[in-house]
Each structure stands twice: as structure tokens, then as C-alpha cells.
Short mmCIF file of C-alpha atoms and ligand atoms in Angstrom, two decimals:
data_model
loop_
_atom_site.label_atom_id
_atom_site.label_comp_id
_atom_site.label_asym_id
_atom_site.label_seq_id
_atom_site.Cartn_x
_atom_site.Cartn_y
_atom_site.Cartn_z
CA MET A 1 -39.93 80.48 -84.97
CA LYS A 2 -41.26 76.93 -85.91
CA GLU A 3 -43.53 76.15 -83.43
CA LYS A 4 -43.31 72.82 -81.10
CA THR A 5 -46.30 70.45 -81.66
CA GLN A 6 -47.81 69.67 -78.65
CA HIS A 7 -49.29 66.16 -78.41
CA HIS A 8 -50.55 63.51 -75.61
CA VAL A 9 -50.87 60.00 -78.00
CA LYS A 10 -49.93 56.47 -77.64
CA ASP A 11 -46.77 56.24 -79.34
CA LEU A 12 -44.81 57.93 -81.72
CA SER A 13 -42.59 55.19 -82.90
CA LEU A 14 -46.81 54.13 -84.51
CA ALA A 15 -45.95 57.57 -86.74
CA LYS A 16 -44.84 55.38 -89.77
CA LEU A 17 -47.51 53.39 -89.96
CA GLY A 18 -49.99 56.21 -89.73
CA LYS A 19 -47.99 58.24 -92.59
CA GLN A 20 -48.98 54.71 -94.68
CA ARG A 21 -52.81 54.84 -93.98
CA ILE A 22 -53.41 58.74 -93.93
CA GLU A 23 -51.97 58.35 -97.47
CA TRP A 24 -54.00 55.91 -98.22
CA ALA A 25 -57.14 57.67 -97.17
CA GLU A 26 -56.00 60.68 -99.49
CA SER A 27 -56.07 58.84 -102.40
CA SER A 28 -59.41 58.25 -102.33
CA MET A 29 -60.16 62.27 -101.18
CA PRO A 30 -60.56 64.38 -104.37
CA VAL A 31 -62.93 66.63 -103.73
CA LEU A 32 -61.27 67.09 -100.41
CA LEU A 33 -57.37 67.42 -102.20
CA ASN A 34 -58.68 69.93 -104.30
CA ILE A 35 -59.78 72.29 -101.70
CA GLN A 36 -56.20 71.96 -100.17
CA LYS A 37 -54.73 72.86 -102.95
CA ARG A 38 -56.10 76.06 -103.27
CA PHE A 39 -55.92 76.33 -99.30
CA THR A 40 -52.53 75.96 -99.94
CA LYS A 41 -52.23 78.82 -101.88
CA GLU A 42 -54.38 81.22 -100.46
CA LYS A 43 -53.74 80.45 -97.25
CA PRO A 44 -57.80 81.27 -96.27
CA LEU A 45 -57.52 80.40 -93.12
CA ALA A 46 -53.99 82.32 -91.78
CA GLY A 47 -53.33 82.62 -88.80
CA GLN A 48 -57.06 81.68 -86.72
CA THR A 49 -56.55 78.83 -84.29
CA ILE A 50 -59.12 75.58 -84.67
CA ALA A 51 -60.12 73.60 -81.85
CA ALA A 52 -61.38 70.33 -83.47
CA CYS A 53 -62.84 67.59 -81.35
CA LEU A 54 -63.74 64.52 -84.41
CA HIS A 55 -62.82 60.79 -84.75
CA VAL A 56 -59.14 61.24 -84.75
CA THR A 57 -59.10 58.74 -88.28
CA ALA A 58 -56.59 58.66 -91.60
CA GLU A 59 -59.77 60.63 -92.84
CA THR A 60 -59.71 63.67 -90.66
CA ALA A 61 -55.95 63.49 -90.41
CA ASN A 62 -56.31 65.17 -93.93
CA LEU A 63 -58.98 67.35 -93.15
CA ALA A 64 -56.66 68.85 -90.32
CA ILE A 65 -53.68 69.01 -93.24
CA THR A 66 -56.05 70.79 -94.82
CA LEU A 67 -56.38 73.22 -92.35
CA LYS A 68 -53.15 73.79 -91.47
CA GLU A 69 -52.09 74.39 -95.03
CA GLY A 70 -54.89 76.70 -95.53
CA GLY A 71 -52.87 78.63 -92.43
CA ALA A 72 -55.21 77.13 -89.18
CA HIS A 73 -53.19 76.43 -86.00
CA VAL A 74 -54.87 73.21 -85.04
CA TYR A 75 -55.96 71.77 -82.16
CA LEU A 76 -56.74 68.18 -82.86
CA CYS A 77 -58.43 65.80 -79.49
CA ALA A 78 -60.99 62.75 -80.25
CA SER A 79 -64.76 62.84 -80.62
CA ASN A 80 -65.22 59.68 -78.98
CA PRO A 81 -62.68 57.26 -76.15
CA LEU A 82 -62.58 54.78 -78.94
CA SER A 83 -62.51 55.41 -82.48
CA THR A 84 -59.41 57.40 -82.01
CA GLN A 85 -56.31 55.26 -84.60
CA ASP A 86 -52.95 55.47 -82.78
CA ASP A 87 -50.81 55.10 -85.77
CA VAL A 88 -52.89 57.96 -87.31
CA ALA A 89 -52.38 60.49 -84.26
CA ALA A 90 -48.60 59.95 -84.01
CA SER A 91 -48.19 60.64 -88.04
CA LEU A 92 -50.09 64.16 -87.31
CA VAL A 93 -47.74 65.11 -84.16
CA GLN A 94 -44.41 63.31 -86.22
CA ASP A 95 -45.03 64.45 -89.88
CA TYR A 96 -47.52 66.52 -90.25
CA GLY A 97 -46.99 69.15 -87.07
CA ILE A 98 -50.52 68.85 -85.75
CA ASN A 99 -51.54 69.15 -81.98
CA CYS A 100 -53.46 66.06 -81.50
CA PHE A 101 -54.58 64.67 -78.32
CA ALA A 102 -56.17 61.57 -78.54
CA ILE A 103 -55.53 57.82 -77.30
CA LYS A 104 -57.69 54.94 -78.60
CA GLY A 105 -59.51 53.77 -75.22
CA GLU A 106 -58.74 56.43 -73.39
CA ASP A 107 -60.93 56.98 -69.83
CA HIS A 108 -63.52 59.60 -69.61
CA ASP A 109 -61.83 62.15 -67.47
CA THR A 110 -58.58 61.89 -69.99
CA TYR A 111 -60.88 62.27 -72.48
CA TYR A 112 -62.46 65.31 -70.98
CA GLN A 113 -58.67 66.57 -70.41
CA HIS A 114 -57.87 66.61 -74.14
CA ILE A 115 -61.00 68.16 -74.78
CA ASN A 116 -59.81 70.93 -72.03
CA THR A 117 -56.36 70.89 -73.63
CA VAL A 118 -57.54 72.13 -77.38
CA LEU A 119 -59.82 74.52 -75.22
CA ASN A 120 -56.86 75.87 -73.45
CA ALA A 121 -55.56 77.13 -77.04
CA LYS A 122 -57.73 79.82 -77.05
CA PRO A 123 -59.14 78.93 -80.47
CA GLY A 124 -61.63 81.27 -82.73
CA PHE A 125 -63.59 78.75 -84.63
CA THR A 126 -64.76 75.32 -83.04
CA MET A 127 -65.19 72.03 -84.94
CA ASP A 128 -67.03 69.71 -83.60
CA ASP A 129 -68.55 65.55 -84.02
CA GLY A 130 -71.07 65.28 -81.64
CA ALA A 131 -71.21 69.38 -79.94
CA ASP A 132 -68.72 68.16 -77.02
CA LEU A 133 -66.74 71.51 -77.65
CA VAL A 134 -69.40 73.41 -77.72
CA SER A 135 -71.29 71.93 -74.39
CA ILE A 136 -67.58 72.59 -72.72
CA VAL A 137 -67.82 76.13 -73.65
CA HIS A 138 -71.19 76.74 -73.07
CA THR A 139 -70.75 75.37 -69.36
CA LYS A 140 -67.35 74.50 -67.98
CA LYS A 141 -65.13 76.73 -69.89
CA LYS A 142 -67.23 79.77 -70.36
CA ASN A 143 -64.38 82.01 -70.75
CA CYS A 144 -63.40 80.50 -74.02
CA LEU A 145 -66.71 82.23 -75.20
CA ASN A 146 -64.81 85.92 -75.29
CA ALA A 147 -62.68 84.38 -78.54
CA ILE A 148 -64.62 81.65 -80.10
CA LEU A 149 -66.49 83.44 -83.63
CA GLY A 150 -68.16 80.47 -84.95
CA GLY A 151 -68.00 76.99 -85.58
CA THR A 152 -69.20 73.96 -87.32
CA GLU A 153 -70.85 70.43 -86.51
CA GLU A 154 -70.28 66.70 -88.36
CA THR A 155 -73.39 64.84 -87.00
CA THR A 156 -76.83 64.48 -86.67
CA THR A 157 -76.60 64.44 -83.15
CA GLY A 158 -74.78 67.03 -82.27
CA VAL A 159 -77.34 69.23 -84.95
CA ILE A 160 -79.83 68.29 -83.01
CA ARG A 161 -78.18 69.42 -79.51
CA LEU A 162 -77.40 72.53 -80.48
CA LYS A 163 -80.75 73.33 -82.37
CA SER A 164 -81.93 72.46 -78.81
CA MET A 165 -79.32 74.99 -77.42
CA ALA A 166 -80.44 77.48 -80.25
CA ALA A 167 -84.01 77.29 -79.42
CA GLU A 168 -83.62 77.68 -75.86
CA ARG A 169 -81.62 81.14 -76.69
CA VAL A 170 -78.80 79.67 -75.15
CA LEU A 171 -76.37 79.27 -78.00
CA GLN A 172 -73.07 81.97 -77.78
CA TYR A 173 -71.91 81.62 -81.32
CA PRO A 174 -73.18 80.84 -84.88
CA ILE A 175 -72.82 77.04 -85.63
CA ILE A 176 -72.26 75.52 -89.86
CA ALA A 177 -74.97 72.39 -89.25
CA VAL A 178 -72.46 70.10 -91.96
CA ASN A 179 -74.56 67.19 -91.28
CA ASP A 180 -77.66 68.68 -92.96
CA ALA A 181 -75.83 69.18 -96.10
CA GLN A 182 -77.38 66.84 -98.47
CA THR A 183 -73.67 65.84 -99.89
CA LYS A 184 -73.33 65.32 -96.08
CA HIS A 185 -76.17 62.78 -94.96
CA LEU A 186 -77.17 61.76 -97.84
CA PHE A 187 -73.58 59.95 -98.46
CA ASP A 188 -71.88 59.92 -95.16
CA ASN A 189 -74.99 58.70 -93.28
CA ARG A 190 -76.04 56.43 -95.83
CA TYR A 191 -73.63 54.32 -97.73
CA GLY A 192 -71.33 55.43 -94.89
CA THR A 193 -72.54 54.12 -91.93
CA GLY A 194 -74.23 51.63 -93.84
CA GLN A 195 -70.96 50.03 -94.97
CA SER A 196 -68.87 50.51 -92.11
CA THR A 197 -71.51 49.68 -89.11
CA ILE A 198 -71.84 46.06 -90.76
CA ASP A 199 -68.07 45.89 -91.60
CA GLY A 200 -67.25 46.47 -87.38
CA ILE A 201 -70.22 43.83 -86.59
CA ILE A 202 -68.39 41.40 -88.80
CA ARG A 203 -64.75 42.13 -87.06
CA ALA A 204 -66.14 41.85 -84.13
CA THR A 205 -67.73 38.57 -84.37
CA ASN A 206 -67.05 37.25 -87.88
CA ARG A 207 -70.16 35.70 -88.13
CA LEU A 208 -72.46 34.53 -90.70
CA LEU A 209 -74.88 37.56 -91.68
CA ALA A 210 -76.74 35.40 -94.31
CA GLY A 211 -79.57 33.40 -93.05
CA SER A 212 -79.92 35.63 -89.92
CA VAL A 213 -82.12 38.06 -88.39
CA PHE A 214 -80.91 41.63 -88.22
CA VAL A 215 -82.67 44.25 -86.48
CA VAL A 216 -82.17 47.40 -87.32
CA CYS A 217 -83.62 50.09 -84.39
CA GLY A 218 -84.18 53.60 -86.05
CA TYR A 219 -84.79 54.23 -90.18
CA GLY A 220 -82.98 57.78 -90.31
CA TRP A 221 -80.16 58.08 -92.73
CA CYS A 222 -78.04 55.92 -90.92
CA GLY A 223 -80.91 52.85 -90.61
CA ARG A 224 -82.15 52.89 -93.94
CA GLY A 225 -78.17 52.60 -95.21
CA LEU A 226 -77.53 49.52 -92.74
CA ALA A 227 -80.98 48.07 -93.47
CA MET A 228 -80.15 47.95 -97.17
CA ARG A 229 -76.62 46.48 -96.61
CA ALA A 230 -77.41 44.06 -94.22
CA ARG A 231 -80.13 43.21 -96.49
CA GLY A 232 -77.13 42.87 -99.31
CA MET A 233 -75.55 40.21 -96.91
CA GLY A 234 -78.63 37.86 -97.18
CA ALA A 235 -79.95 39.02 -93.45
CA SER A 236 -83.98 39.23 -92.63
CA VAL A 237 -84.08 42.66 -91.57
CA ILE A 238 -86.60 44.15 -89.18
CA ILE A 239 -86.94 47.84 -88.99
CA THR A 240 -87.81 49.24 -84.92
CA GLU A 241 -89.23 52.52 -85.48
CA VAL A 242 -91.08 55.34 -83.36
CA ASP A 243 -91.79 57.71 -86.11
CA SER A 244 -94.65 57.05 -88.92
CA ILE A 245 -93.50 58.39 -91.38
CA LYS A 246 -90.46 56.70 -91.89
CA ALA A 247 -91.65 52.90 -90.37
CA LEU A 248 -94.11 53.73 -93.81
CA GLU A 249 -91.11 53.94 -95.49
CA ALA A 250 -89.44 51.49 -93.90
CA ALA A 251 -92.50 48.91 -94.95
CA MET A 252 -92.77 50.51 -98.65
CA ASP A 253 -88.79 49.45 -99.03
CA GLY A 254 -89.91 46.15 -98.64
CA PHE A 255 -88.32 45.53 -94.65
CA GLU A 256 -90.55 43.86 -91.72
CA VAL A 257 -91.67 46.33 -89.62
CA MET A 258 -92.89 45.86 -85.38
CA PRO A 259 -92.35 46.79 -82.29
CA LEU A 260 -88.88 46.27 -80.54
CA LEU A 261 -90.34 44.07 -77.77
CA LYS A 262 -91.93 42.40 -80.58
CA ALA A 263 -88.47 42.10 -82.96
CA ALA A 264 -86.98 40.85 -79.53
CA PRO A 265 -86.87 37.38 -78.82
CA ILE A 266 -86.35 36.94 -83.29
CA GLY A 267 -83.25 38.67 -83.78
CA ASP A 268 -80.15 36.95 -84.04
CA PHE A 269 -78.60 40.89 -84.37
CA PHE A 270 -79.33 44.27 -83.26
CA CYS A 271 -78.11 47.32 -83.76
CA THR A 272 -79.37 50.78 -82.64
CA VAL A 273 -78.89 53.94 -84.87
CA THR A 274 -81.89 55.98 -83.46
CA GLY A 275 -79.48 59.14 -81.29
CA ASP A 276 -81.42 58.36 -78.64
CA CYS A 277 -80.95 56.60 -75.21
CA GLN A 278 -82.41 53.34 -73.48
CA VAL A 279 -83.82 52.10 -77.17
CA ILE A 280 -82.86 48.90 -76.29
CA GLY A 281 -83.23 47.69 -72.17
CA LYS A 282 -84.56 45.66 -69.69
CA LYS A 283 -87.83 44.35 -70.94
CA HIS A 284 -85.68 43.35 -74.53
CA PHE A 285 -82.72 42.10 -72.92
CA GLU A 286 -85.03 39.69 -70.65
CA VAL A 287 -87.19 38.00 -73.94
CA MET A 288 -83.55 38.10 -76.31
CA LYS A 289 -82.69 34.51 -77.28
CA ASP A 290 -79.68 32.93 -76.13
CA GLY A 291 -76.58 34.31 -78.23
CA ALA A 292 -78.01 37.50 -79.51
CA ILE A 293 -75.45 40.24 -80.75
CA VAL A 294 -76.04 43.68 -79.51
CA ALA A 295 -74.16 46.87 -81.55
CA ASN A 296 -74.65 50.56 -81.56
CA SER A 297 -73.72 52.54 -84.22
CA GLY A 298 -75.47 55.68 -83.06
CA HIS A 299 -72.79 58.80 -82.02
CA PHE A 300 -73.54 58.12 -78.52
CA ASN A 301 -73.05 54.98 -76.18
CA VAL A 302 -76.43 55.65 -74.84
CA GLU A 303 -78.86 53.71 -76.95
CA LEU A 304 -77.92 50.47 -75.19
CA ASP A 305 -79.28 50.14 -71.49
CA LEU A 306 -75.84 48.77 -70.46
CA GLU A 307 -76.18 49.36 -66.39
CA VAL A 308 -79.60 47.62 -66.38
CA LEU A 309 -77.71 44.44 -68.28
CA GLU A 310 -75.04 44.21 -65.88
CA LYS A 311 -77.61 44.52 -62.98
CA MET A 312 -79.77 41.77 -64.81
CA SER A 313 -76.40 39.69 -65.68
CA SER A 314 -74.48 37.47 -63.20
CA SER A 315 -71.63 37.51 -64.36
CA LYS A 316 -69.87 39.87 -67.26
CA ARG A 317 -66.64 38.61 -69.51
CA ASN A 318 -64.53 39.56 -72.93
CA VAL A 319 -64.47 37.37 -74.75
CA LYS A 320 -63.06 38.79 -78.00
CA PRO A 321 -61.65 41.97 -78.71
CA PHE A 322 -65.02 43.93 -79.04
CA VAL A 323 -67.07 40.93 -77.54
CA ASP A 324 -68.20 41.57 -73.91
CA GLU A 325 -70.63 38.53 -72.82
CA TYR A 326 -73.27 39.25 -70.21
CA LYS A 327 -74.82 35.99 -68.76
CA VAL A 328 -78.62 36.77 -67.79
CA ALA A 329 -80.25 33.45 -66.32
CA SER A 330 -78.87 30.65 -68.51
CA LYS A 331 -78.69 32.98 -71.52
CA ARG A 332 -76.02 34.78 -73.47
CA ILE A 333 -75.98 37.85 -74.73
CA TYR A 334 -73.44 39.73 -76.78
CA VAL A 335 -72.78 43.28 -76.55
CA LEU A 336 -70.38 44.83 -79.15
CA GLY A 337 -67.47 47.93 -78.51
CA GLU A 338 -68.85 48.62 -75.16
CA GLY A 339 -72.20 49.75 -77.03
CA ARG A 340 -70.22 52.64 -78.38
CA LEU A 341 -70.13 53.54 -82.44
CA ILE A 342 -68.76 50.01 -83.91
CA ASN A 343 -68.17 51.23 -86.90
CA LEU A 344 -65.09 53.34 -85.50
CA ALA A 345 -64.63 51.19 -82.45
CA ALA A 346 -64.10 47.44 -83.88
CA ALA A 347 -63.68 48.84 -87.73
CA GLU A 348 -61.85 51.76 -89.43
CA GLY A 349 -65.09 54.19 -89.75
CA HIS A 350 -66.59 55.44 -92.90
CA PRO A 351 -64.51 54.93 -96.15
CA ALA A 352 -62.41 57.64 -97.30
CA SER A 353 -64.43 58.41 -100.43
CA VAL A 354 -67.58 59.44 -98.31
CA MET A 355 -65.37 61.22 -95.88
CA ASP A 356 -64.03 62.56 -98.52
CA MET A 357 -67.53 64.64 -99.68
CA SER A 358 -68.24 65.14 -95.66
CA PHE A 359 -65.06 66.51 -95.11
CA ALA A 360 -65.20 69.37 -97.81
CA ASN A 361 -68.42 70.54 -96.39
CA GLN A 362 -66.12 71.32 -93.39
CA SER A 363 -63.73 73.29 -94.81
CA LEU A 364 -65.48 74.95 -97.10
CA GLY A 365 -68.31 75.58 -94.42
CA LEU A 366 -65.30 76.85 -91.82
CA GLU A 367 -64.34 79.14 -94.90
CA TYR A 368 -67.63 80.36 -95.21
CA MET A 369 -67.95 80.73 -91.57
CA MET A 370 -65.12 82.84 -90.69
CA LEU A 371 -65.78 85.39 -93.77
CA HIS A 372 -69.42 85.95 -92.32
CA HIS A 373 -69.41 85.19 -89.15
CA ASN A 374 -69.90 88.83 -88.45
CA GLU A 375 -73.50 88.50 -90.13
CA LEU A 376 -74.20 85.50 -88.63
CA LYS A 377 -76.65 85.24 -85.73
CA LYS A 378 -75.79 82.71 -82.65
CA ASP A 379 -78.42 80.15 -84.41
CA VAL A 380 -77.31 77.17 -86.28
CA TYR A 381 -76.91 76.94 -90.30
CA PRO A 382 -76.69 75.15 -93.61
CA VAL A 383 -73.88 74.52 -95.46
CA PRO A 384 -74.66 77.34 -98.33
CA GLN A 385 -76.68 75.55 -101.45
CA HIS A 386 -74.17 76.43 -103.80
CA LEU A 387 -70.97 75.35 -101.77
CA ASP A 388 -72.76 71.84 -101.58
CA GLN A 389 -73.36 71.41 -105.33
CA GLU A 390 -70.04 72.30 -105.69
CA ILE A 391 -68.71 69.32 -103.81
CA ALA A 392 -71.23 67.14 -105.71
CA ARG A 393 -69.79 68.58 -108.82
CA LEU A 394 -66.80 67.85 -107.90
CA LYS A 395 -67.23 64.35 -106.96
CA LEU A 396 -69.17 63.63 -109.77
CA ALA A 397 -66.22 65.02 -112.19
CA SER A 398 -63.33 63.27 -110.00
CA MET A 399 -65.67 60.03 -110.56
CA ASN A 400 -65.11 60.81 -114.48
CA ILE A 401 -69.48 61.24 -114.37
CA HIS A 402 -70.96 63.64 -116.69
CA ILE A 403 -74.44 64.28 -116.54
CA ASP A 404 -76.55 66.79 -118.66
CA GLU A 405 -77.84 70.15 -118.57
CA LEU A 406 -80.65 71.80 -119.27
CA SER A 407 -81.45 73.59 -122.60
CA ALA A 408 -82.24 77.36 -122.35
CA ALA A 409 -85.70 76.80 -123.60
CA GLN A 410 -86.10 73.93 -120.35
CA LYS A 411 -84.96 76.61 -117.72
CA LYS A 412 -87.47 78.74 -119.30
CA TYR A 413 -90.31 76.42 -119.11
CA LEU A 414 -89.16 75.17 -115.43
CA SER A 415 -89.70 78.97 -114.77
CA SER A 416 -92.80 79.61 -116.39
CA TRP A 417 -96.13 79.30 -114.58
CA ASP A 418 -98.33 79.89 -117.97
CA GLN A 419 -97.84 76.75 -119.81
CA GLY A 420 -99.74 73.64 -118.92
CA THR A 421 -101.92 71.02 -121.17
N1 ADE B 1 -67.04 59.13 -88.85
C1 ADE B 1 -67.93 58.22 -89.22
N2 ADE B 1 -66.59 57.77 -90.02
C2 ADE B 1 -65.52 58.42 -89.66
C3 ADE B 1 -64.05 58.57 -90.28
N3 ADE B 1 -63.64 57.68 -91.54
N4 ADE B 1 -63.15 59.86 -89.85
C4 ADE B 1 -63.68 60.35 -89.08
N5 ADE B 1 -65.29 60.89 -89.12
C5 ADE B 1 -66.10 59.47 -89.17
#
């Protein structure tokens, strides 16, 4: 008997638009499609229940379809209250029969209700972007632990949380850190965040970046990508860092590096990509210039201290979608997307062609976890190298890029130690 699709989405009549979007994304996801074809034939996930807490976008829809084609029962909820594409959520339910619980702009309680609902499906595996599922399973819904055999995690912030849990020996099942795959962070975090963050800031403000001063807080892979793209748009880019090696790299990449307090009165745009809390706070807001634009592209909405900004402000009003004006004395400070991931709040997230590799890692990582969870400890594991390499090989092939191969003599040379000068 066909199961009834469960859902809590904004409006099922949006499904037609959502399907077009899903198909548009699919056309830039050849690696995931290749995996989907095999999954359709082999059904490696047959009968498994997967709870997935991811940004509900057209790209994620193609991942969910791939998992369903692989034989899984998929229960999807949002990993951020502002990142859901309502038309995509509608189409997932209506056209693809995928259980989906996500509404753009959902409040805190609804966000957690949705997480609870996907966990009530008694998943055998979790798929997280930010580790909210894992966190709830280990705190408020410990009864789920009996059934869960393993999971995957998409993002830097989630992997950091999970590694802390493993270090404190509280993690109760093994997790594959998709973020740590080279075909994930070198591309998604760098080129995906770089482009989509600029896209979000521009869609929200329609301001010119050329000739502006753009301050990037954090020079990890996301910060590197954002700084590179802001420079490409003609901004003078300042990097702020707390890590000496990353700061040195930023300086040698040709960026100005200085403490945030020194950058605060100079910047026209500020964007945090650190993964840490209270990066921009009272002392920075106090010295910013009139009209400064402040955004966050880190996973959680903790990087800008908006509580303190609210206290400092005599008024706050929404001046256009995703732009809130805070009046601080005679100055105006503009905060984008309520301090949430600006690339997903005001734009459409990373383009499909990078999510192609991220979600190929998710699919293969999950398949690996299903086959090997018995051999794994309650710890955080990388995507196996051969899978990472295979994803790169498939991506290159899809781009019609060919590369050289080592000759037998070269292979022998590389494994020798006695041939020197
Ligand atoms: N994270 C960043 N961009 C995304 C996208 N387009 N879909 C899903 N997750 C994302």
C-alpha cells in the first residue's frame, strides 16, 4: 500500500513552481544524478528511515529524491527557519511523495516541532546541517537513540559540535563528517559561500560593492571565498582573524588584516563567517559609520550580537525585505536577514553545481555508514578518501576536463626513497 505523505509546508499550490526549480537545479547536478541512477537500480537504502535536517532548497530536493530512489523513507525538516524555499517544499510533498516539514519564516517553536516530527518517524540514520538533530536526540529525545545506527553532518559548525561531543564521550553513534571531504569544503565553503553570500547581500540591498570597504570576519574556507569574490566586485577588502596562520595567509593573499575594532569605523559592509558567537558587538556598533551594513553568513545567528544592538537602539524598523534599520544615536545601522545565513535568507544558497559535490558526499557517506556502522565507534569519521576522489573524478568528467596519468616510472619514483641528487 502506498504510504500517505506527511507534511507541514506553506502552500501545496506552489508545487508547480517548486518542481521547475528542482529540475533547474538537477540540470547542474550531474554527479548526484549519476549516483541517483545507481541508487534507483540497486536500492542500497531499501527500507531505511532517514531523518534529514537540511536547508530545504531545490538542491536539497534532489538529494532527498536520490535517497528515496535508493529505497529510503525520507523525513525532511529545515536546518534554519529562514532558508526554506516554500515552493520546493510543496513540490517535494506533491510531486515526489517526500515527507517534508518546513516553512520559510517559521518561529522557534515550529522549527523545533518540525525536528521532533522527523525524529518521531524513528529514523535509523540522521542527516544534519548544523547538528540540531543530533543535539535534540542526545538531550530531549534520548528514546530515539535505540533505533539510530549512524548519521552524517554537512557543515563546519556541525562538525565542531560533534567533535566536542565525541571528545566528551557523549556522542552515542558514529557520524560521517561530510564537511571534511575535500570535494565538499574546498568548493562548497569557498566558491559556494563566496558567490551566494555576495548574491544575498546584493539582493537584499542592491548596493554597489565597487569602491566600498568590505570587512570579512574570519578567513576559513568560507571567508577566503567571500573575500576573493568581494575583491572581484571592486571592494577594498579587510580581513579580521583570531588565528595567526589564517591572518598571515590573508595578508599574503593581498588583503589588509587588522583587529575588528580598527576596521569598524572604516567598513561599509561587514560579514561574519567565523562559526563563533558575539563576533560583532557593542564596541564595534558604537564606532561604525552611519549606514553601515552588517550581515552574517556563518551557520547560526549568533555571530552578530543583535540583543545588544537592540538595547543600544532608540528604534528599529524594517526598511525593505531582509533589511532592518537600527537607530543608534544619530546613526543608522542596517542588519540583513535578522543576522541569519544571508546567502540562504535573501538569496537561494549555493549554486547547484557545488551542492552537486556536497550532496554526492552526503549520499555516498550515508551509503558507507549503512554498510559499515557496525565497525565504527561512537566518533566522527571523514568521508573515505576513495569516495572523495571518485566524486572529483565524476565532476571533472561532467565538465569534460581530462587530466594526465602518472607513468609506471613516475609511480615507482614517487614510492622510492633512494633516488636523490
Ligand atoms: N547550503 C548552502 N547552500 C545550500 C543550498 N543551495 N542547498 C542546501 N544547502 C545549502
